Amino acid sequence: MRVFIAIGLATAGVFAIAASLAPIAAQEGASAATPYQLPPTHFGSENPQAVHGFDAAPGFANAPVPRNPLAPDAKVVGQQTCTACHSKESQTFAHTTHALGMQVAFTANPDTATCEACHGPGSTHAQNPGQRGAIIAFTKDGGTPVKNQAESCLGCHAGGPRDHWLGSIHQRNQLSCSDCHNPMAQFSGEGLQARQSINETCATCHKDIRQQFNRRSHMPLPEGQMACVDCHNPHGTINVALLKTDTVNETCYQCHAEKRGPFLFEHAPVRENCLNCHTPHGSNQHALLVAPVPMLCQQCHSHTRHPNDMFNEQMLGNAMAPDERLMGRGCLTCHSQIHGSNNPAGPRFHK
Amino acid sequence: MRKRERKTVLQLSLLASALWLAAPAALAQDSGLGTDLQFGNALDPSGGTALLGCDPDGATWLAAQRKRTPTGFLYPCPPAWPAFSADGTWRHRGSLTLGYLGVWGDGNNTDWRRFSNWDDDVYVGADLRFEKAVDGSYFDLRASHLNEDSQYVRAVFGRAGKYRVQAFARSQANVTSANARSIWDGVGSNHLTLTGGLVPAGSTSAQVAAVSAALPERILKVVREKQGVGISYMVNRRWTAYANASHESREGARPFGGPFFFNYPFANNGGIYEIPRPVEDSTVNFNGGARFVGNAWRMDFSYSGSFFRHANAAFDYEVPFGLSPVVPGLVSPALTTGQFSYEPDNDYHHLRASVSRKIAWNGDFSLTATGGRMRQNDRIVAPMTCQGQFGIPVIPGALHDCSNWNTTDALSRKRADLGIDTQMVDARVVLQPTDTATWRANAKFQREDYDGTYWMYNPLTGQWGYPAENGSQGSVVPGEAGIWDPGFNSAAPTRIRNLPLDRELHQLSLGGDWRLGDKNTLGATYTFERTERTHREVATTNDNSLKISWHNRALDWLTLRANYTWLRRTGSEYDYDPYEFTFSSALPGYTGGEVAHTVSALRKYDVGSRTQNKLDLMATFTLPREMTLYASVRGDWNDYDAILGRRGYDTIGGSLQWEWQPSASTVASAWYGYDRSVLDIANVNDAALTADPTLGGTTYPDANRWWINDRQRNHYAGANLTRRMGRVTLDAAWDWTYSRGTTGYRYNSPGALTLPTLDPLLTGQFAPMIHRVNALTVGVTIPLHPRVSLRIFDRYQRGRLFDWHYAGFEDGQVYDHRVYIDGGPENYSVNMVGALLEMRL
């Protein structure tokens, strides 16, 4: 493991050095109206450093100023106007990577849009701060339609995981980006969430799903070792249930690759869909099973001889007629390779 | 580090290097691809921000009222990040935490230890960030160590807007049993041998029970060790590229199984063994690609690869009990060892290309195509591991030479050579011709092709089939060895080949959304999906579904969302036995009588017809005094067109959540949730081995019908409070879960039972299955110095657990020829006290 980490970090480090020296493609200058001439204020760092003649981060250097349909005549005023009033916001914003990138781009080119790259041109808002919709706001009473809020964010963040945002279930339910994200402060360790973690963000609305993870068997999401987005892409996908992969099973194989096979002897409902037997968010049964064994298996099996007896409490370990088909792991004590067997004597998953 | 591990590490390193040489960029794991997106642990699931506390100055000086999301939830207070210290070119902030966790009480409990493996241990944590304002470079490090099985370190560095590199290493525990009594030595190895002087195939039940009872309880666990590196690079305004690689190893043991034929009909015979199965494997995952975003076009090209490897092909285990033929006076050769094959090494390749373009009417068109292959070509192990002979002597055809079955020469081929090819094409268009209307259409084609045929033919003997259950079945019952030949065993029913499973899906979806004024949005989507399957009971299924959604903000203080889905699945004629071609009855020369494969009225619920209704309601109430109330209800009702099998599965649940943030010094929340499910199953016990598959016939008489009703009820509740009092911060968290499941049954006559004589003793249901956990954590954070603070906390957790599968295991885990190692869920009461000293840099 240590060798792997060392090699991996060394490789990445060499790459990073090479990348930082690589030439950047010619940038298109951001089109912005001449900013008003206002007194300078701090932005981001307590010790701003104005240095010229270095490469600005291309992503932030070309941030477009989104159009605000509710203030079509507004003009760009520049960040100094914004931070003159919103100094506390800029202090908390300074802890984010957005702020870092914007600061570098702004220092290289004072015409670069920073605050207004997200909030749109600010002149109307500066003249009448209380007017709703005068600036692109991302909060409940801000006055900006959800559609325009999303367009602002997608001005820089289009594509990639958000490729299928339009028409997705969250978009159709009128969710804004700012329902889940809040880039004005670093609330979470990952993803600029609106809450302390990805999972808490999803649980804001999907508490009924989150509570299932408190059941007896669950994946380690409450323990902070995985996130909802390990399986789902909330920004929209072409797959069922916002899954990130083409099928349910391929989602599961991301962490359970040993189940992928293919096996010499397949178990048909397993290959069809893992959710035929498992419920992914939490179960009162062992191993996320939908039903107690052997009843789980008896939903499909009624072969002659031993699968289709009706089991009862007198067949348990402390009763009259202990029966291995019911005790402990039940059917799975013998049919252990239930996900498939690669043994030539395993068609019934015994080996 | 073993040879295979070194090879894996080398492969991964070469892969990473090749990436650096060949690819201009890579993307770190994101919400669109990959895993490992959350780094936290049971002490702090948030991964660092939860323990920061609130910035005392809040989010703004311009308004007293707190901001809310567009839906209406309060944004939490900004965390009190330590200020950056500027020292030269780089500025930094961060903290190091050192502490100790002490556990008292029933610390060795599976439920308590499950994913953290809590124990007395030193705690170490770090959260560091360095920034270089000159060029936007940054370096972020987070680390947390609970114990050697639960820890992580994650480093991210890059240049804002240019590139980002993430590297991590993490250990994750999964305690599979904390009260295991293993009569096998060598736990975790490939050879499990009997302990305590037990003689393979020569021990009595009393001897095994005595050894088991004298054993101390031990912990079985599987630990995942994972390392990964990911690179993201913005080539220019249009192109970004990415690559991620990870290596994960799993090591440990878990309760498993081991079949040596039935014990329930044959006292002092057979063998059922819950062995501690070793787990030792590794998976290398890789994904990489490039994304383009332009004014009109968007593209995404990616490759994902996953390579599962196991150092060994199989493991074996000694068994304590001998077997006896049901024919009096005969003695079977002893079978001393059973075997399991590990999961095969497998390779997964997946290519994806997606192209999207803005089109007229403010629309968007996307075309996505994917192709993949899952393949394994493992060496197949021999069907048996015995020496000498197995089976039953004297009876013609019932005794077999091990030398004809314990060699790979007994196989029709030496390697598996199996694969599944996948393809998918998806096209979708979204049009927004006006501000108030959206039209959506989508078509999808998806296919899985199973490639490979395996015949269970032994070229050494000319026989078909396989020795069933490690040779035990044929050692107890004549003619049931699982081996067919045209001679003495011409009537033996057995499997002769594998079962290929192909699937093809065609889907068409049409929908629209309409905005009615500023307050309401309605949506409707119709979807048709046809799925064709090979070698399943239903060749073609057709799903018709209609989904309606409604979003309402008519009241300023209320946001409503409602979604309803109706689905109807129908299909081609149900074939209750599509598997006959895989059995020896399909071979020329088969002389066995025809026996019903199963009851023809049974419907497999994954392909059978059904009607489904789903409802999802969400309401967010914006209350005064910085409060939010949220309520949700979710229901899913499934009615299966089945007399036998799954007949119905209904779930309904809801939650109520209250949040209050009156100031930066006080944050409180409370919630309650409830859900329940009802599962209805029906089946029928067979009365005789005849060819009649009909319900009510000679094989499956009506008198033998039975029904199961499984009801699960869950209550959840929790509350959190954080309060800053002067310089001290108090935090308290309470979580409560109460799950109760009852499995009830009814039957037409004692003919439904294994033992009709038990009929007078039956109550109609099993004892309730209980999982009730109450956890209270109280902590106080005391600043000792501007840069040093001490957090002391106490977590008390109590669990009341009962699973009827393990009833009686507290008195012993050996029942005649059945040996269990896992004691099952147990009650527990644990107190964990921690003291953490945080030092800010």
Coordinates of C-alpha atoms in Angstrom, one line a residue, chain A residues 24-31 57-64 154-163, chain B residues 24-27 161-162 232-242 289-301 354 356 358:
Chain A
I24 CA -2.4 27.6 -21.9
A25 CA -4.5 28.1 -25.0
A26 CA -5.3 31.6 -26.0
Q27 CA -8.1 32.9 -23.9
E28 CA -11.1 34.8 -25.1
G29 CA -11.4 38.0 -23.0
A30 CA -14.5 38.3 -20.9
S31 CA -16.7 40.9 -22.3
A57 CA -6.6 30.0 -14.2
P58 CA -8.4 29.6 -17.5
G59 CA -11.7 28.5 -15.9
F60 CA -12.1 31.6 -13.9
A61 CA -10.5 34.0 -16.3
N62 CA -13.3 33.5 -18.8
A63 CA -16.3 33.3 -16.5
P64 CA -19.3 34.8 -18.4
L154 CA -24.5 26.2 -15.9
G155 CA -22.7 29.1 -17.5
C156 CA -19.5 27.6 -16.1
H157 CA -20.6 24.1 -15.0
A158 CA -22.4 22.8 -18.0
G159 CA -21.7 19.3 -19.3
G160 CA -20.0 16.4 -17.5
P161 CA -22.2 15.2 -14.6
R162 CA -24.8 17.8 -15.4
D163 CA -25.1 16.9 -19.1
Chain B
P24 CA -3.8 15.6 -21.4
A25 CA -6.1 15.6 -18.5
A26 CA -8.3 13.6 -16.2
L27 CA -11.3 14.1 -13.9
G161 CA -9.7 26.5 -12.5
K162 CA -6.8 24.6 -14.0
S232 CA -8.6 16.5 -13.4
Y233 CA -7.3 19.0 -16.0
M234 CA -8.9 21.8 -17.8
V235 CA -7.1 21.8 -21.2
N236 CA -8.9 24.9 -22.3
R237 CA -12.3 26.5 -22.1
R238 CA -13.8 23.7 -24.0
W239 CA -12.0 20.5 -23.1
T240 CA -11.4 18.9 -19.8
A241 CA -10.1 15.4 -19.3
Y242 CA -9.7 13.1 -16.4
G289 CA -12.1 10.3 -20.4
A290 CA -12.6 13.7 -21.9
R291 CA -15.4 16.2 -21.9
F292 CA -16.2 19.0 -24.3
V293 CA -18.5 21.9 -23.6
G294 CA -19.1 24.4 -26.3
N295 CA -21.7 27.0 -27.1
A296 CA -23.8 24.4 -29.0
W297 CA -22.2 21.1 -28.6
R298 CA -21.3 19.0 -25.5
M299 CA -19.5 15.7 -25.6
D300 CA -18.4 13.1 -23.1
F301 CA -16.1 10.2 -23.9
S354 CA -22.3 11.0 -25.4
S356 CA -25.4 16.6 -27.0
K358 CA -28.6 22.7 -28.4

